[in-house]
PDB file of C-alpha atoms and ligand atoms in Angstrom:
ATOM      1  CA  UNK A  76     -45.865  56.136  68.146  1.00 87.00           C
ATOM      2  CA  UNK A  77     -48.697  57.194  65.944  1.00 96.00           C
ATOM      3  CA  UNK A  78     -50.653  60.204  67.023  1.00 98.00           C
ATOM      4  CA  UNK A  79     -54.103  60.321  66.507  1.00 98.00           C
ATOM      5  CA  UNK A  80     -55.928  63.606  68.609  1.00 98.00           C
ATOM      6  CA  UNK A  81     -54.421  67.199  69.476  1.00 98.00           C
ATOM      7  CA  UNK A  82     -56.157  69.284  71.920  1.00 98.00           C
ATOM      8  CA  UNK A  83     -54.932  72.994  71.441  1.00 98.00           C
ATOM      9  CA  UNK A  84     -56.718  76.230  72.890  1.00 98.00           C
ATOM     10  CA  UNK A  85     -56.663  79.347  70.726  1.00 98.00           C
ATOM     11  CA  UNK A  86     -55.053  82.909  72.031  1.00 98.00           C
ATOM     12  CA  UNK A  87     -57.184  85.257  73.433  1.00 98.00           C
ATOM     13  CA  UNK A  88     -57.778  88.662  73.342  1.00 98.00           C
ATOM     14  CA  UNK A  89     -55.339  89.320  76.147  1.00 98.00           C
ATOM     15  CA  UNK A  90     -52.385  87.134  74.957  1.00 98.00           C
ATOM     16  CA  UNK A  91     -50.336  90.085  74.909  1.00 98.00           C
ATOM     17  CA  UNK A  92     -50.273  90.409  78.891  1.00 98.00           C
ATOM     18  CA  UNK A  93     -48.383  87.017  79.198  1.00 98.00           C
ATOM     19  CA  UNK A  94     -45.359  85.875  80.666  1.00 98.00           C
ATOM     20  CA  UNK A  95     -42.127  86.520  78.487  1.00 97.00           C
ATOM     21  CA  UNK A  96     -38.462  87.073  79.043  1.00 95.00           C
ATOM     22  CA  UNK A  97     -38.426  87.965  75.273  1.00 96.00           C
ATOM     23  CA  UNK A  98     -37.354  91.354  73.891  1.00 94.00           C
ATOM     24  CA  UNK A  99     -39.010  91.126  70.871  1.00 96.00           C
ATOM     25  CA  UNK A 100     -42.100  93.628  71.384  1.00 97.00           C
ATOM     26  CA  UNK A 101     -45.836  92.949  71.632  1.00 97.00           C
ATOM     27  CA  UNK A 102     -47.500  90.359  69.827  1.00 98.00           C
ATOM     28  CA  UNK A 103     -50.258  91.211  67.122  1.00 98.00           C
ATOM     29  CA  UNK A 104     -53.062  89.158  67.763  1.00 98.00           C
ATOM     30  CA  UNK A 105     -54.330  88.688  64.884  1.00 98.00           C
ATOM     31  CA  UNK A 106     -51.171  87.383  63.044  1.00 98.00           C
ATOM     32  CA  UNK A 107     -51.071  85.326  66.492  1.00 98.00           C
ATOM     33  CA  UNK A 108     -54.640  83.601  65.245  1.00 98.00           C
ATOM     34  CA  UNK A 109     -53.400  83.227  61.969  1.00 98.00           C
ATOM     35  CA  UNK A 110     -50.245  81.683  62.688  1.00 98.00           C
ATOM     36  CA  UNK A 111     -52.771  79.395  65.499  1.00 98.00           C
ATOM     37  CA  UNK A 112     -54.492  78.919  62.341  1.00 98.00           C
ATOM     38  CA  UNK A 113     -52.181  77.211  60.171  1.00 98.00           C
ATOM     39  CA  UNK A 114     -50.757  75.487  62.808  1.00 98.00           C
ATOM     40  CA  UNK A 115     -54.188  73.515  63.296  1.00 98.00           C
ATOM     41  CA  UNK A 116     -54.263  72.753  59.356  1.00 98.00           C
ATOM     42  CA  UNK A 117     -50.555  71.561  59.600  1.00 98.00           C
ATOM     43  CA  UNK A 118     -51.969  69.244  62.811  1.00 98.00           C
ATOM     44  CA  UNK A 119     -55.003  68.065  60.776  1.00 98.00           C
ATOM     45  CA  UNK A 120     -52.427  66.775  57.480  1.00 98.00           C
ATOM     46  CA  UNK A 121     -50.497  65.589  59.591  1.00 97.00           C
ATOM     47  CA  UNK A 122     -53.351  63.055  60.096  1.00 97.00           C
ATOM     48  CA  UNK A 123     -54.964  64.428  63.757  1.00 98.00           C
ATOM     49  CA  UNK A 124     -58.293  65.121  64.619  1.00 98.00           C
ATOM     50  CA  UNK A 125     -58.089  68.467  66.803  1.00 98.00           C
ATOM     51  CA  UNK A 126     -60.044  69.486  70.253  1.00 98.00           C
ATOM     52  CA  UNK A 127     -59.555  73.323  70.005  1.00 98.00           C
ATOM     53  CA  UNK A 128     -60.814  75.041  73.181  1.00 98.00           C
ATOM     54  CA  UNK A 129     -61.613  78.641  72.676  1.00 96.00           C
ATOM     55  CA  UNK A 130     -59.564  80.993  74.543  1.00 97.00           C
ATOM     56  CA  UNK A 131     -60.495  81.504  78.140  1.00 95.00           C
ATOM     57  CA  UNK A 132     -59.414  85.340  79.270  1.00 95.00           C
ATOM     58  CA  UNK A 133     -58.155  84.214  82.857  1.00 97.00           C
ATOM     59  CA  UNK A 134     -55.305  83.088  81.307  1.00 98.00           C
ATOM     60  CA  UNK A 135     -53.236  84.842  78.800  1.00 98.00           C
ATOM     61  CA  UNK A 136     -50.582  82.395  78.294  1.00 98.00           C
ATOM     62  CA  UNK A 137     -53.433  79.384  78.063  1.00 98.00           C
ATOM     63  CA  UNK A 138     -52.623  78.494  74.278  1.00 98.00           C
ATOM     64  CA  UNK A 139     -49.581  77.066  75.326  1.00 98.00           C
ATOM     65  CA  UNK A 140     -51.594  73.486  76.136  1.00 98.00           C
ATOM     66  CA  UNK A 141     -48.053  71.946  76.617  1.00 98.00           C
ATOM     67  CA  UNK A 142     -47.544  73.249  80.432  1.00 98.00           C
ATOM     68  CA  UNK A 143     -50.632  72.357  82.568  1.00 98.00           C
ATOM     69  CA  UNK A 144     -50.103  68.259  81.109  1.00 98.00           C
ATOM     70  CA  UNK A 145     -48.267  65.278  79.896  1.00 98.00           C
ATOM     71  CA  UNK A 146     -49.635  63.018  77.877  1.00 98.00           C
ATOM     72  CA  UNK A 147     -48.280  58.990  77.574  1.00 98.00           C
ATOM     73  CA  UNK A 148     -50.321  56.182  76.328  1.00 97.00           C
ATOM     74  CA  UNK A 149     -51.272  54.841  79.454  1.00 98.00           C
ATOM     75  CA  UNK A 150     -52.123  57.537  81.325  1.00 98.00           C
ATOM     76  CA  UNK A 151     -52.083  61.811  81.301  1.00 98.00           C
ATOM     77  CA  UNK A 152     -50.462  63.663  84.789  1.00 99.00           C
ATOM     78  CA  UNK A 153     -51.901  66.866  85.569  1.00 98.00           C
ATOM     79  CA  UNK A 154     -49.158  69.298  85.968  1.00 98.00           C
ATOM     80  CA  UNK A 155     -49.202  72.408  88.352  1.00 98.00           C
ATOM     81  CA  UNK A 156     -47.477  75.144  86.699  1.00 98.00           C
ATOM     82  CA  UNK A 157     -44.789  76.930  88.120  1.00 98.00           C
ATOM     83  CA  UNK A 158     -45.392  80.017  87.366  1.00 98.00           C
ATOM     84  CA  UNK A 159     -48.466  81.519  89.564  1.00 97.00           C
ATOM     85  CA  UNK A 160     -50.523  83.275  86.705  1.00 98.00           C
ATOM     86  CA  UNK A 161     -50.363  79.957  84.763  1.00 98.00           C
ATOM     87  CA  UNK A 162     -51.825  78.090  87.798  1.00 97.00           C
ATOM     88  CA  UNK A 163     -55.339  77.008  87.049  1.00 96.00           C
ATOM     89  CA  UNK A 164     -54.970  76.849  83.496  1.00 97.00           C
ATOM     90  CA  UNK A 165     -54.915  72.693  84.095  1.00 96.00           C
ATOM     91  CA  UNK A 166     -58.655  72.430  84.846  1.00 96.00           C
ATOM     92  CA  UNK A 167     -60.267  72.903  82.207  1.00 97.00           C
ATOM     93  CA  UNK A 168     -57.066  70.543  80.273  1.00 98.00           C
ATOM     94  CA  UNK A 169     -58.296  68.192  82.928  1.00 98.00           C
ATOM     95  CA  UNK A 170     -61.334  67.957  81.671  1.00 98.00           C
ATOM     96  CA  UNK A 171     -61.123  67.452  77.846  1.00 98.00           C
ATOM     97  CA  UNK A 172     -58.242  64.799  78.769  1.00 98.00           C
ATOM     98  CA  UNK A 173     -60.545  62.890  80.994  1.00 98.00           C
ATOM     99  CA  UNK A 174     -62.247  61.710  77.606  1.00 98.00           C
ATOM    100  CA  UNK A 175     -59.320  59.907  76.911  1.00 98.00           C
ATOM    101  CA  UNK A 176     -56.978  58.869  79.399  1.00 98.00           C
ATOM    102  CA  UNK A 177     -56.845  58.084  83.257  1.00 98.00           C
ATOM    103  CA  UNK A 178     -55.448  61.490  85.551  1.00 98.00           C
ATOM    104  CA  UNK A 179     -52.456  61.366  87.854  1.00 98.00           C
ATOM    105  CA  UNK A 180     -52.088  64.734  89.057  1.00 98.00           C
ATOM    106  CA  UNK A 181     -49.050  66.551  90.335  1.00 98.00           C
ATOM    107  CA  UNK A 182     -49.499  67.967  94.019  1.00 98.00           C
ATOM    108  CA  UNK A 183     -48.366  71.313  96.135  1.00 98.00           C
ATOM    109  CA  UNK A 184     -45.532  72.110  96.852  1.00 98.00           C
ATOM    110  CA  UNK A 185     -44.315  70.618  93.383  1.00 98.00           C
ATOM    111  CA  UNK A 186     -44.315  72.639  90.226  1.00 98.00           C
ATOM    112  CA  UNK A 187     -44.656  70.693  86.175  1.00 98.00           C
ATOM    113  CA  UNK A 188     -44.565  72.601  83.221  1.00 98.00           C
ATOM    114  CA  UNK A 189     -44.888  69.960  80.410  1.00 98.00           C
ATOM    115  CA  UNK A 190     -42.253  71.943  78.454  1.00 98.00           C
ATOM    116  CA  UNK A 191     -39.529  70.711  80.395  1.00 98.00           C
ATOM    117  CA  UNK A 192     -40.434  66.973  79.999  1.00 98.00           C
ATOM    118  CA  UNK A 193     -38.462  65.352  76.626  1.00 98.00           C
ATOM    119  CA  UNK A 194     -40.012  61.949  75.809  1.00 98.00           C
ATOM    120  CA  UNK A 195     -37.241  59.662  74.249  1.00 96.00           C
ATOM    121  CA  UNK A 196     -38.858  55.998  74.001  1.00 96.00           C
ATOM    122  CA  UNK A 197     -40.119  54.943  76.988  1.00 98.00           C
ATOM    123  CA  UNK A 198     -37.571  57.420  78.943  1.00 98.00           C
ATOM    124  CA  UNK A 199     -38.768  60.946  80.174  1.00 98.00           C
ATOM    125  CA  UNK A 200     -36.054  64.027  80.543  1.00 98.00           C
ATOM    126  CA  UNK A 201     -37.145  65.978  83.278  1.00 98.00           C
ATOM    127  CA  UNK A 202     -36.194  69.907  82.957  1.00 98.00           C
ATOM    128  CA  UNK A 203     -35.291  71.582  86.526  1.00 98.00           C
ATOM    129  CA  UNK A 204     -36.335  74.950  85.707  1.00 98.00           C
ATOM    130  CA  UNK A 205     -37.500  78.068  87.161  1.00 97.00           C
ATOM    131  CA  UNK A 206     -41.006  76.188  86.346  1.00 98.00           C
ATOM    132  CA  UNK A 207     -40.191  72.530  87.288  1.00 98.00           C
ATOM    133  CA  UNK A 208     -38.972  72.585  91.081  1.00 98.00           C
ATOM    134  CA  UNK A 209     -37.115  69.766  92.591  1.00 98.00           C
ATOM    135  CA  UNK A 210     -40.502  68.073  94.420  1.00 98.00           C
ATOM    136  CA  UNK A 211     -42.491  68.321  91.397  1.00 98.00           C
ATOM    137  CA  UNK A 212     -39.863  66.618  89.473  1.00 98.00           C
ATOM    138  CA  UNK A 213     -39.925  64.086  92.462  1.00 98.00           C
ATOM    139  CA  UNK A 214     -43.640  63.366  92.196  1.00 98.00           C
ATOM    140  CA  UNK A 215     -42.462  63.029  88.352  1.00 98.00           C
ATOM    141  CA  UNK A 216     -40.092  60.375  88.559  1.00 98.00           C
ATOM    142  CA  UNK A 217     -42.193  58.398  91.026  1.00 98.00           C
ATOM    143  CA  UNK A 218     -45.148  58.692  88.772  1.00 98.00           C
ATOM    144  CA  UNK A 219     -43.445  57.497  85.781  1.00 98.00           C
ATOM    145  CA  UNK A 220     -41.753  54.713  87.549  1.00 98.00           C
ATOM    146  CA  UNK A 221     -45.091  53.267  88.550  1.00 98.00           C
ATOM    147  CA  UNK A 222     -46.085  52.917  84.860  1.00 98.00           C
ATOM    148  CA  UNK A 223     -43.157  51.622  83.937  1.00 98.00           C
ATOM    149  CA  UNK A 224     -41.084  54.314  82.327  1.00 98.00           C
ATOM    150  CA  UNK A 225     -37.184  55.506  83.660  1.00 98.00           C
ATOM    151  CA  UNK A 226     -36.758  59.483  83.941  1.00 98.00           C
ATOM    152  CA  UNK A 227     -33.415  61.124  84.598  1.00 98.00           C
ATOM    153  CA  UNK A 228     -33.410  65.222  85.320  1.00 98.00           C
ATOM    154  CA  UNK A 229     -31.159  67.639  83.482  1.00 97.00           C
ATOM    155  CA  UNK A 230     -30.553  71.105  84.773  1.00 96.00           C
ATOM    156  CA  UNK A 231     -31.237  73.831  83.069  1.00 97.00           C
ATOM    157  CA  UNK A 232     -29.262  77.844  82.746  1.00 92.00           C
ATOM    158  CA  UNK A 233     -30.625  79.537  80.063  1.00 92.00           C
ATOM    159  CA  UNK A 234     -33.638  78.712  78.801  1.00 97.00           C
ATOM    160  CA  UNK A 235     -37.192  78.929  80.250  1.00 97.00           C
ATOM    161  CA  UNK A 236     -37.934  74.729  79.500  1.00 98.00           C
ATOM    162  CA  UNK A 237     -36.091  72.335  78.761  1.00 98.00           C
ATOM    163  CA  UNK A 238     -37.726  71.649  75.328  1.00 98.00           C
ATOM    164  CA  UNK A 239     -37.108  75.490  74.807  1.00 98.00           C
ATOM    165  CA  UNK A 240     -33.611  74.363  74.097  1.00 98.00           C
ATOM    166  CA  UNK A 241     -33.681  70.574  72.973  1.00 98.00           C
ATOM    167  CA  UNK A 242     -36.193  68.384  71.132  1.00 98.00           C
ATOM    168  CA  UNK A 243     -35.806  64.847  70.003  1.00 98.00           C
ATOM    169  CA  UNK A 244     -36.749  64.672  66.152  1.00 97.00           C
ATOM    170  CA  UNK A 245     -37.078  61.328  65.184  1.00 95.00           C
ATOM    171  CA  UNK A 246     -34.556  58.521  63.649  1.00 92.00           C
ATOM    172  CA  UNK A 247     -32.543  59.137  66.822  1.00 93.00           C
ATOM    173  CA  UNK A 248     -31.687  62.732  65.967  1.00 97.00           C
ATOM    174  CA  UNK A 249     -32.064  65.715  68.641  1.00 98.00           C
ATOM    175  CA  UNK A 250     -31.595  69.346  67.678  1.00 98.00           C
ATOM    176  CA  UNK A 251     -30.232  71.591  70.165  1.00 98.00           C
ATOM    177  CA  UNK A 252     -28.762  73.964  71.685  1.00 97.00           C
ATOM    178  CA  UNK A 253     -25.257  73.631  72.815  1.00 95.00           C
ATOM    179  CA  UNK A 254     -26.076  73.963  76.658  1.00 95.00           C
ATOM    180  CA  UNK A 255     -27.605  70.236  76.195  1.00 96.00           C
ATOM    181  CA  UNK A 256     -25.729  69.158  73.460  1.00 92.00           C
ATOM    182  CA  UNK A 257     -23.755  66.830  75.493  1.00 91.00           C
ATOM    183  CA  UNK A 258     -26.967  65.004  77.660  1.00 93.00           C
ATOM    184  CA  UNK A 259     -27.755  62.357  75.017  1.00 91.00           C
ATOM    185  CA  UNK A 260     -24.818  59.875  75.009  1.00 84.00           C
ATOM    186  CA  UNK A 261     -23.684  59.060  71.515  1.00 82.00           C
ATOM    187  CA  UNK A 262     -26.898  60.114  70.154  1.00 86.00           C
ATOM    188  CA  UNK A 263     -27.027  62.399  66.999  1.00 94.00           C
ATOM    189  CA  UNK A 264     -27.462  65.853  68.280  1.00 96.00           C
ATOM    190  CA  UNK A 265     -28.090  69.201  65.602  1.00 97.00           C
ATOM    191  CA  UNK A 266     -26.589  71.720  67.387  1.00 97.00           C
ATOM    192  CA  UNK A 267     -27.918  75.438  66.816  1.00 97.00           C
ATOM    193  CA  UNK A 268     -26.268  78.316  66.901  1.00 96.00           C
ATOM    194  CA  UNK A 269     -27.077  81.374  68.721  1.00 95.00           C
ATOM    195  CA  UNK A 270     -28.596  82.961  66.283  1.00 97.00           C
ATOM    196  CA  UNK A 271     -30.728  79.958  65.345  1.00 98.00           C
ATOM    197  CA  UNK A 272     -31.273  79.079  69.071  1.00 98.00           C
ATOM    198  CA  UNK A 273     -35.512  79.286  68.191  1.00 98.00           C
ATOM    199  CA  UNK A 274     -34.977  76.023  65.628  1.00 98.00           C
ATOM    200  CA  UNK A 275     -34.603  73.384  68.613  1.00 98.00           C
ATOM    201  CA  UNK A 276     -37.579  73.715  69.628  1.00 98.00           C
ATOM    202  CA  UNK A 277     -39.528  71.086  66.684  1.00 98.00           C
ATOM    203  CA  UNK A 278     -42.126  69.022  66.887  1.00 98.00           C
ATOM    204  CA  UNK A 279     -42.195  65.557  65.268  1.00 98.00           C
ATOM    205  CA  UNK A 280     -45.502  64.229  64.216  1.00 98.00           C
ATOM    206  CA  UNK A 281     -46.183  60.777  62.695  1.00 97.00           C
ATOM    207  CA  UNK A 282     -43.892  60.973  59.430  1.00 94.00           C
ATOM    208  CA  UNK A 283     -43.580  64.489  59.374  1.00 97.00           C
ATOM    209  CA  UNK A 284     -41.270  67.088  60.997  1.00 98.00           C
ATOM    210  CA  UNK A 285     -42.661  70.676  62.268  1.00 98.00           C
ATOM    211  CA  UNK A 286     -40.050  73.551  62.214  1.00 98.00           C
ATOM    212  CA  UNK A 287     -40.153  77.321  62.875  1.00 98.00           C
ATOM    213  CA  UNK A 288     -39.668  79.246  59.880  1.00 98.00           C
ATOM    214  CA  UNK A 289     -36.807  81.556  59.226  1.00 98.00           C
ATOM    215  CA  UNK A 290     -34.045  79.313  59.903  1.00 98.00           C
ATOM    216  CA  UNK A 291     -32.145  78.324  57.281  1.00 98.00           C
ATOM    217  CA  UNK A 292     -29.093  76.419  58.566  1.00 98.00           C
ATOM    218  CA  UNK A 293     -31.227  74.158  60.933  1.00 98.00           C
ATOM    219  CA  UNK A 294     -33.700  73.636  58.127  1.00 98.00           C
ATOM    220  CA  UNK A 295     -31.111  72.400  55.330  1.00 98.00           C
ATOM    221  CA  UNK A 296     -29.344  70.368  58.092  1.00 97.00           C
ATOM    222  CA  UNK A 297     -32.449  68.983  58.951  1.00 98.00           C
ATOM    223  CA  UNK A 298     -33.551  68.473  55.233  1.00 98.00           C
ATOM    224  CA  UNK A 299     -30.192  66.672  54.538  1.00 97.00           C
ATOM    225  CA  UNK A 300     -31.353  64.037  57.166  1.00 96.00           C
ATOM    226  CA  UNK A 301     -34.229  63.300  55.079  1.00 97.00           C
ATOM    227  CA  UNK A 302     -36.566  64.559  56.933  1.00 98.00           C
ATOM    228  CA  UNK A 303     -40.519  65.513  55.590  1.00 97.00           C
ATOM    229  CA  UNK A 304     -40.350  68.920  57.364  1.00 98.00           C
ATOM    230  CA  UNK A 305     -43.189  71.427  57.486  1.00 98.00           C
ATOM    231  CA  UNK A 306     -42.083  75.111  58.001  1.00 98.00           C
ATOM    232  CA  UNK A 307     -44.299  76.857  60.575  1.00 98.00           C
ATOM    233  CA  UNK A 308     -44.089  80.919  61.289  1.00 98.00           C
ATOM    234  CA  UNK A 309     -43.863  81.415  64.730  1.00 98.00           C
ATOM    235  CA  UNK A 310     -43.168  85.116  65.304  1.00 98.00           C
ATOM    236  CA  UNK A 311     -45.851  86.255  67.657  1.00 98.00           C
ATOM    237  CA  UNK A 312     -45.606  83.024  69.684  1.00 98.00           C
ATOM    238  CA  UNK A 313     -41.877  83.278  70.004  1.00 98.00           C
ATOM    239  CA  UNK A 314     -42.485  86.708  71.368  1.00 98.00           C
ATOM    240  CA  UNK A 315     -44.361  84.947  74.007  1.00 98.00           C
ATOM    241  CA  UNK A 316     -41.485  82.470  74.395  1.00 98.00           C
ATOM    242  CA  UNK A 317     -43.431  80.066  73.508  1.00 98.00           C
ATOM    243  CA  UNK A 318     -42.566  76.905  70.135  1.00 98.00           C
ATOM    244  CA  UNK A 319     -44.003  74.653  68.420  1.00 98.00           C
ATOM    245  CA  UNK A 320     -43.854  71.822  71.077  1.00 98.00           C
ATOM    246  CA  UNK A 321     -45.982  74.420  73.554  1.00 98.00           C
ATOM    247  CA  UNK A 322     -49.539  74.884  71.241  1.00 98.00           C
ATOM    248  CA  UNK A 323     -50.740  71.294  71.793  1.00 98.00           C
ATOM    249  CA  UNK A 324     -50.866  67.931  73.503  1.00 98.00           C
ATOM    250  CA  UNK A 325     -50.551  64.771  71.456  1.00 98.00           C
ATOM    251  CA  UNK A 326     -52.313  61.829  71.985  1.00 98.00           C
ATOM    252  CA  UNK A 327     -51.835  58.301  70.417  1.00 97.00           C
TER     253      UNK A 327
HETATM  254  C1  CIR B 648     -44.752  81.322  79.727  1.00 62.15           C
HETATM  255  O1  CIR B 648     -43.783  82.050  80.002  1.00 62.15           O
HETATM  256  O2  CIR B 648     -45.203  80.513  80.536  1.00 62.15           O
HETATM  257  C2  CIR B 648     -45.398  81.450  78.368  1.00 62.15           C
HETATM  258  N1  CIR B 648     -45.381  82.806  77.951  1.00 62.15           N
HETATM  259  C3  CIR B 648     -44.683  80.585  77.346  1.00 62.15           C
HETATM  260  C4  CIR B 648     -44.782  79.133  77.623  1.00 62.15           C
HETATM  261  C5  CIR B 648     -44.153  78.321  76.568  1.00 62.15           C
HETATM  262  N2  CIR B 648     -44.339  76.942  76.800  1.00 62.15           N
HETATM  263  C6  CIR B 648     -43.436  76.004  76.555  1.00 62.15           C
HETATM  264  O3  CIR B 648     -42.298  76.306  76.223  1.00 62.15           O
HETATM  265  N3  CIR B 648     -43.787  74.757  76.777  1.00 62.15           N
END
C-alpha cells in the first residue's frame, strides 16, 4: 500500500500533564516540537502531504493521532479511547477524516485505541489492553468483517498497546518484543531486548523504514535486512509513552 496523506496534531503547551507509566521525567516542550518537527519533514520525503492540526489544550495527550482512529482504504472507524482524559480527542479526528473516507464509529461501552490495532495485509491484530476492552474489540471484529477483512485478538501484559510492543516492518518482517514474539506463525520476527524494548515500535512508510534513534542493535539488524531506514529521536515522546506509530494516521 502506497500512502499518500498524514494527518498529525502538534503538542501543546500542556503535553507534559499527559498520561504516562514512564519514569523517565518531564518532557521539554520545546525539544517535543522539534522532534514533532522533523518528524513532519521525515513524513513529507517520505512522499506525504501532511494535515497538521494545531494543538488543542483539552487534551494533552492529543498528538498521539494514532488512538482516537483507524484508517483502511475503504473506510476510517472512529475509536473511543479507553482512557477517560483521552475521550473526546476523536471529534475533531472525525472531522478532518470525513474529507477522505466514510466513518464507522466505535460505540459505549467499548473502548479502541488505534495503537493496539497491527495491520498485516488485509488482517487486523486487535490488542486487549487496559485501553481496548473486550466489547470494543467486539464492535472491531464485526466492523472489519463487514468490509471484508479477518481480525484475531492477542492479549496483552506489559505494554500499554499492542503496537507499543510489536510492529510489522515490511517484506514480512515484525520487530518485537519477546512477549509477542511467538503470535506471527513462521513469520520473521526481530526480537528486542529489554533494553531496546522502545525499537519495536517502527513505522513503515512507502519504501522507507522509520526507527527511534538510539538503538543500535535493532538498527544494524534492521539495516542488515536491507532496509531504507530513517532514524527518528523520540525522547520526549517516549516519556509520554508514546512511538513513532502514535504521531499520525496514514492514508492511501
Ligand atoms: C497515553 O498514555 O495515552 C499517551 N500518553 C500515549 C499514547 C501513545 N499512543 C500509542 O501508543 N498509540
Amino acid at each position: 500500500m502506497r500512502y499518500t496523506r498524514a494527518i498529525l496534531r502538534r503538542p501543546g503547551a500542556n503535553f507534559a500533564d499527559g498520561v504516562t507509566m514512564a519514569d523517565e521525567g518531564m518532557p521539554d516542550l520545546d525539544r517535543a516540537l522539534g522532534q514533532h518537527d522533523a518528524y513532519c519533514k521525515a513524513l513529507e520525503a517520505c512522499g506525504l502531504t501532511l494535515s497538521v492540526l494545531e494543538a488543542d489544550e483539552n487534551f494533552p495527550d492529543g498528538c498521539f493521532v494514532e488512538d482516537p482512529a483507524i484508517v483502511t482504504e475503504k473506510m476510517a472507524i472512529i475509536t473511543r479511547p479507553g482512557d477517560a482524559s483521552r475521550l473526546g480527542e476523536e471529534g475533531k479526528i472525525a472531522d478532518v477524516l470525513s474529507n477522505y473516507r466514510s466513518l464507522e464509529k466505535i460505540k459505549s461501552p467499548g473502548n479502541v485505541e488505534g495503537g493496539d490495532i497491527l495491520r498485516v495485509g488485509d488482517h487486523f491484530y486487535i490488542g486487549r489492553s487496559k485501553r481496548t476492552n473486550e466489547e470494543g474489540a467486539r464492535q472491531l471484529a464485526v466492523l472489519f468483517d463487514r468490509y471484508g477483512y479477518s481480525s484475531s485478538q492477542i492479549p496483552l501484559e506489559t505494554v500499554l498497546h499492542l503496537k507499543t510492543g510489536v510492529t510489522h516492518i515490511g517484506k514480512g518482517y515484525y520487530i518485537s518484543v519477546p512477549e509477542f514474539s511467538g503470535f506471527f506463525g513462521e513469520a520473521d520476527v526481530i526480537v528486542v531486548s529489554e533494553e531496546e524494548a522502545y525499537a519495536a515500535n517502527c513505522l513503515p512508510i512507502n519504501d522507507h523504514l522509520l526507527i527511534p534513534k538510539g538503538y543500535p542493535l535493532a538498527k544494524k539488524q534492521i539495516v542488515d535486512l536491507g532496509f531504507k531506514v530513517v532514524e527518528i529521536e523520540m525522547s520526549e515522546f517516549k516519556k509520554m509513552d508514546g512511538g513513532l506509530t502514535c504521531l499520525s494516521l496514514l492514508l492511501a
